[in-house]
mmCIF file of C-alpha atoms in Angstrom:
data_model
loop_
_atom_site.group_PDB
_atom_site.id
_atom_site.type_symbol
_atom_site.label_atom_id
_atom_site.label_comp_id
_atom_site.label_asym_id
_atom_site.label_seq_id
_atom_site.Cartn_x
_atom_site.Cartn_y
_atom_site.Cartn_z
ATOM 1 C CA MET A 1 8.821 -8.283 -0.948
ATOM 2 C CA SER A 2 11.375 -5.791 1.809
ATOM 3 C CA SER A 3 10.263 -2.890 3.525
ATOM 4 C CA ARG A 4 13.108 -0.143 3.910
ATOM 5 C CA ASP A 5 13.611 2.187 6.269
ATOM 6 C CA ALA A 6 17.043 4.294 5.268
ATOM 7 C CA SER A 7 17.162 7.497 7.530
ATOM 8 C CA GLY A 8 13.670 7.498 8.909
ATOM 9 C CA PHE A 9 12.154 6.839 5.684
ATOM 10 C CA GLY A 10 8.912 5.325 5.156
ATOM 11 C CA GLY A 11 8.782 2.091 7.179
ATOM 12 C CA THR A 12 5.866 1.379 9.694
ATOM 13 C CA LYS A 13 7.187 4.372 12.157
ATOM 14 C CA GLY A 14 3.815 6.029 13.146
ATOM 15 C CA PRO A 15 1.179 4.003 15.574
ATOM 16 C CA SER A 16 -1.262 5.726 12.923
ATOM 17 C CA VAL A 17 -0.658 3.501 10.637
ATOM 18 C CA GLN A 18 -0.437 -0.097 12.345
ATOM 19 C CA ALA A 19 -3.335 1.226 13.804
ATOM 20 C CA ILE A 20 -5.305 1.550 10.849
ATOM 21 C CA GLN A 21 -6.565 -2.097 8.131
ATOM 22 C CA ALA A 22 -6.716 0.970 5.014
ATOM 23 C CA PRO A 23 -9.084 -0.198 2.757
ATOM 24 C CA LEU A 24 -6.937 0.730 -0.354
ATOM 25 C CA GLU A 25 -3.039 0.408 -1.159
ATOM 26 C CA VAL A 26 -1.355 2.154 -4.016
ATOM 27 C CA ALA A 27 1.624 0.951 -6.477
ATOM 28 C CA LEU A 28 3.622 3.140 -8.043
ATOM 29 C CA VAL A 29 5.351 0.810 -11.001
ATOM 30 C CA GLU A 30 9.318 1.607 -11.441
ATOM 31 C CA PRO A 31 8.121 5.266 -10.793
ATOM 32 C CA GLU A 32 10.735 7.856 -12.436
ATOM 33 C CA ILE A 33 10.728 11.104 -10.683
ATOM 34 C CA PRO A 34 11.978 10.885 -7.167
ATOM 35 C CA PRO A 35 9.172 14.690 -6.218
ATOM 36 C CA ASN A 36 5.968 13.102 -8.228
ATOM 37 C CA THR A 37 7.140 9.188 -5.180
ATOM 38 C CA GLY A 38 7.301 12.066 -2.495
ATOM 39 C CA ASN A 39 4.017 13.216 -3.534
ATOM 40 C CA VAL A 40 2.251 9.751 -3.814
ATOM 41 C CA ALA A 41 3.998 8.678 -0.606
ATOM 42 C CA ARG A 42 2.272 12.598 1.966
ATOM 43 C CA THR A 43 -1.295 11.281 -1.041
ATOM 44 C CA CYS A 44 -0.696 8.101 1.631
ATOM 45 C CA ALA A 45 0.003 9.466 4.483
ATOM 46 C CA ALA A 46 -2.928 11.657 4.804
ATOM 47 C CA VAL A 47 -4.875 9.164 4.033
ATOM 48 C CA HIS A 48 -3.441 5.787 5.601
ATOM 49 C CA VAL A 49 -3.037 4.036 2.164
ATOM 50 C CA PRO A 50 -0.145 1.660 2.078
ATOM 51 C CA LEU A 51 2.443 1.870 -0.961
ATOM 52 C CA HIS A 52 4.211 -0.474 -2.494
ATOM 53 C CA LEU A 53 7.080 0.828 -4.085
ATOM 54 C CA VAL A 54 8.404 -2.055 -7.385
ATOM 55 C CA GLU A 55 12.049 -1.733 -7.571
ATOM 56 C CA PRO A 56 13.797 -0.747 -10.840
ATOM 57 C CA LEU A 57 13.089 3.206 -9.469
ATOM 58 C CA GLY A 58 14.470 5.999 -10.945
ATOM 59 C CA PHE A 59 15.939 7.356 -8.356
ATOM 60 C CA ARG A 60 17.472 6.506 -4.616
ATOM 61 C CA LEU A 61 15.003 6.507 -1.736
ATOM 62 C CA THR A 62 17.860 9.081 0.298
ATOM 63 C CA ASP A 63 16.984 11.129 -2.430
ATOM 64 C CA ARG A 64 16.751 14.810 -0.660
ATOM 65 C CA TYR A 65 13.911 15.977 -3.926
ATOM 66 C CA LEU A 66 12.027 12.407 -2.741
ATOM 67 C CA LYS A 67 11.798 13.475 0.982
ATOM 68 C CA ARG A 68 11.138 17.268 -0.124
ATOM 69 C CA ALA A 69 8.614 16.313 -1.596
ATOM 70 C CA GLY A 70 7.380 13.516 1.335
ATOM 71 C CA LEU A 71 7.659 16.970 3.678
ATOM 72 C CA ASP A 72 7.695 15.240 7.099
ATOM 73 C CA TYR A 73 5.226 12.660 6.329
ATOM 74 C CA TRP A 74 7.747 9.689 5.580
ATOM 75 C CA PRO A 75 7.818 8.123 9.152
ATOM 76 C CA TYR A 76 3.764 8.484 8.858
ATOM 77 C CA VAL A 77 3.735 6.025 5.404
ATOM 78 C CA ASN A 78 3.767 2.122 5.240
ATOM 79 C CA VAL A 79 6.538 1.549 2.462
ATOM 80 C CA THR A 80 6.390 -1.879 0.969
ATOM 81 C CA VAL A 81 10.262 -1.551 -2.582
ATOM 82 C CA HIS A 82 9.661 -4.918 -3.991
ATOM 83 C CA ARG A 83 12.801 -5.833 -5.887
ATOM 84 C CA SER A 84 10.642 -6.377 -10.187
ATOM 85 C CA LEU A 85 6.977 -6.178 -10.791
ATOM 86 C CA GLN A 86 6.706 -9.873 -11.347
ATOM 87 C CA HIS A 87 7.466 -10.213 -7.782
ATOM 88 C CA PHE A 88 4.689 -7.935 -6.983
ATOM 89 C CA LEU A 89 2.223 -8.987 -8.537
ATOM 90 C CA ARG A 90 3.709 -12.101 -6.843
ATOM 91 C CA HIS A 91 3.271 -10.656 -3.106
ATOM 92 C CA MET A 92 -0.187 -9.501 -4.508
ATOM 93 C CA GLU A 93 -1.353 -13.134 -5.379
ATOM 94 C CA GLY A 94 -5.118 -12.865 -4.818
ATOM 95 C CA ARG A 95 -5.337 -9.669 -4.366
ATOM 96 C CA ARG A 96 -7.813 -7.289 -6.820
ATOM 97 C CA LEU A 97 -4.937 -5.410 -8.448
ATOM 98 C CA LEU A 98 -6.476 -2.470 -10.621
ATOM 99 C CA PHE A 99 -4.263 -1.263 -13.272
ATOM 100 C CA PHE A 100 -4.363 3.070 -14.331
ATOM 101 C CA SER A 101 -3.498 3.503 -18.245
ATOM 102 C CA LYS A 102 -4.553 6.226 -20.543
ATOM 103 C CA LYS A 103 -4.390 3.309 -22.250
ATOM 104 C CA ALA A 104 -7.141 1.629 -21.361
ATOM 105 C CA SER A 105 -10.897 1.833 -21.726
ATOM 106 C CA LEU A 106 -13.066 1.989 -18.773
ATOM 107 C CA ASP A 107 -13.409 5.042 -17.185
ATOM 108 C CA TYR A 108 -12.372 4.906 -13.488
ATOM 109 C CA ASP A 109 -15.028 6.849 -12.506
ATOM 110 C CA ALA A 110 -17.583 4.212 -14.067
ATOM 111 C CA PHE A 111 -15.933 1.038 -11.729
ATOM 112 C CA VAL A 112 -16.448 -0.065 -9.075
ATOM 113 C CA TYR A 113 -14.117 -0.325 -6.032
ATOM 114 C CA MET A 114 -13.952 -2.418 -3.320
ATOM 115 C CA PRO A 115 -11.755 -2.649 0.236
ATOM 116 C CA GLY A 116 -8.744 -3.877 -0.531
ATOM 117 C CA ASP A 117 -8.377 -2.773 -4.042
ATOM 118 C CA CYS A 118 -4.448 -2.032 -5.014
ATOM 119 C CA LEU A 119 -4.591 0.359 -7.452
ATOM 120 C CA VAL A 120 -1.156 -0.118 -9.438
ATOM 121 C CA PHE A 121 0.166 2.785 -11.578
ATOM 122 C CA GLY A 122 3.365 2.570 -14.070
ATOM 123 C CA SER A 123 6.205 5.236 -14.435
ATOM 124 C CA GLU A 124 5.804 9.098 -16.250
ATOM 125 C CA THR A 125 7.489 8.047 -19.353
ATOM 126 C CA GLN A 126 6.605 4.261 -20.160
ATOM 127 C CA GLY A 127 3.119 3.543 -17.348
ATOM 128 C CA LEU A 128 2.173 -0.058 -17.259
ATOM 129 C CA PRO A 129 3.290 -3.536 -19.941
ATOM 130 C CA ALA A 130 1.540 -3.545 -22.406
ATOM 131 C CA TRP A 131 0.873 -7.394 -21.732
ATOM 132 C CA LEU A 132 -0.077 -6.655 -18.015
ATOM 133 C CA LEU A 133 -3.080 -4.472 -19.761
ATOM 134 C CA GLU A 134 -4.014 -7.348 -22.090
ATOM 135 C CA ALA A 135 -4.363 -9.563 -19.553
ATOM 136 C CA HIS A 136 -6.473 -7.681 -17.064
ATOM 137 C CA ALA A 137 -8.481 -5.107 -19.287
ATOM 138 C CA ASP A 138 -11.319 -5.809 -17.313
ATOM 139 C CA ARG A 139 -9.646 -4.087 -14.840
ATOM 140 C CA ALA A 140 -7.651 -1.493 -17.021
ATOM 141 C CA LEU A 141 -8.958 2.270 -15.636
ATOM 142 C CA ARG A 142 -7.963 5.209 -17.315
ATOM 143 C CA ILE A 143 -9.181 8.685 -15.811
ATOM 144 C CA PRO A 144 -10.286 10.390 -19.745
ATOM 145 C CA MET A 145 -8.601 13.387 -20.796
ATOM 146 C CA ASP A 146 -10.336 16.217 -22.248
ATOM 147 C CA SER A 147 -7.391 17.659 -24.805
ATOM 148 C CA ALA A 148 -6.042 16.956 -27.738
ATOM 149 C CA HIS A 149 -2.784 18.424 -26.070
ATOM 150 C CA VAL A 150 -2.352 16.563 -22.709
ATOM 151 C CA ARG A 151 -0.396 13.392 -23.107
ATOM 152 C CA SER A 152 -1.053 12.411 -20.102
ATOM 153 C CA LEU A 153 -1.800 13.649 -16.203
ATOM 154 C CA ASN A 154 1.475 14.514 -13.743
ATOM 155 C CA LEU A 155 1.014 10.629 -11.744
ATOM 156 C CA ALA A 156 0.505 12.511 -8.531
ATOM 157 C CA THR A 157 -2.262 13.788 -9.520
ATOM 158 C CA ALA A 158 -3.658 10.318 -11.197
ATOM 159 C CA VAL A 159 -3.260 8.704 -7.740
ATOM 160 C CA GLY A 160 -5.221 11.356 -5.345
ATOM 161 C CA ILE A 161 -8.080 11.256 -9.011
ATOM 162 C CA ALA A 162 -8.644 7.631 -8.488
ATOM 163 C CA LEU A 163 -8.179 7.531 -4.523
ATOM 164 C CA PHE A 164 -10.218 9.384 -3.822
ATOM 165 C CA GLU A 165 -12.664 7.834 -6.046
ATOM 166 C CA ALA A 166 -11.741 4.446 -5.103
ATOM 167 C CA ARG A 167 -12.279 6.530 -1.177
ATOM 168 C CA ARG A 168 -15.746 7.631 -1.739
ATOM 169 C CA GLN A 169 -17.327 4.695 -2.266
ATOM 170 C CA ILE A 170 -15.934 2.401 -0.523
ATOM 171 C CA LYS A 171 -17.233 4.979 1.918
ATOM 172 C CA GLY A 172 -20.460 4.713 0.944
ATOM 173 C CA GLN A 173 -20.251 1.390 0.977
ATOM 174 C CA LEU A 174 -18.869 1.058 4.854
ATOM 175 C CA ALA A 175 -20.930 3.489 6.063
ATOM 176 C CA PRO A 176 -24.758 2.368 7.832
ATOM 177 C CA SER A 177 -27.712 1.846 7.118
ATOM 178 C CA ARG A 178 -29.805 5.659 9.426
ATOM 179 C CA PRO A 179 -32.476 3.601 11.118
ATOM 180 C CA GLN A 180 -35.903 4.731 9.352
ATOM 181 C CA ALA A 181 -37.993 6.821 12.155
ATOM 182 C CA ALA A 182 -41.241 4.874 12.175
ATOM 183 C CA LEU A 183 -44.186 7.148 11.803
ATOM 184 C CA SER A 184 -46.058 6.759 15.122
ATOM 185 C CA LEU A 185 -49.755 8.038 14.944
#
């Protein structure tokens, strides 16, 4: 595992990143399109969620389109770059990984998310490997679409949908229960 910081990109630069332990993490396996990754990073910065990038990447981390899509939020994204999918899986051993794919059969909004989950997404053109989805069919999730004319959702859109559903559920789990008011007579 290596945390990379190229030209002010990523790493653990902002104090807010280090101070907050995120109940979720996001991983992109072999992302290919710089603006998609930049937009995902921006979303991760907005909600203090660490981002894992699994090589090979379809761009350089210093790519201007990647940095532009993330605007000036890169210092607030905790980015870890892994040299391969196998390396990432070893690094995340013991963690619950949730694999998102249009080929999965479980709907993302019917799944129960837990603090510590890592939401894993494949590349824009290949998705996640079939062997990985088959090995973890009980944690392979899909975002259903109503149109047969659309092959898939944009990667950044899919991450946003799944991440905010997981956050919504976890927030409900972590919310303190309000004491019931006693009725006095």
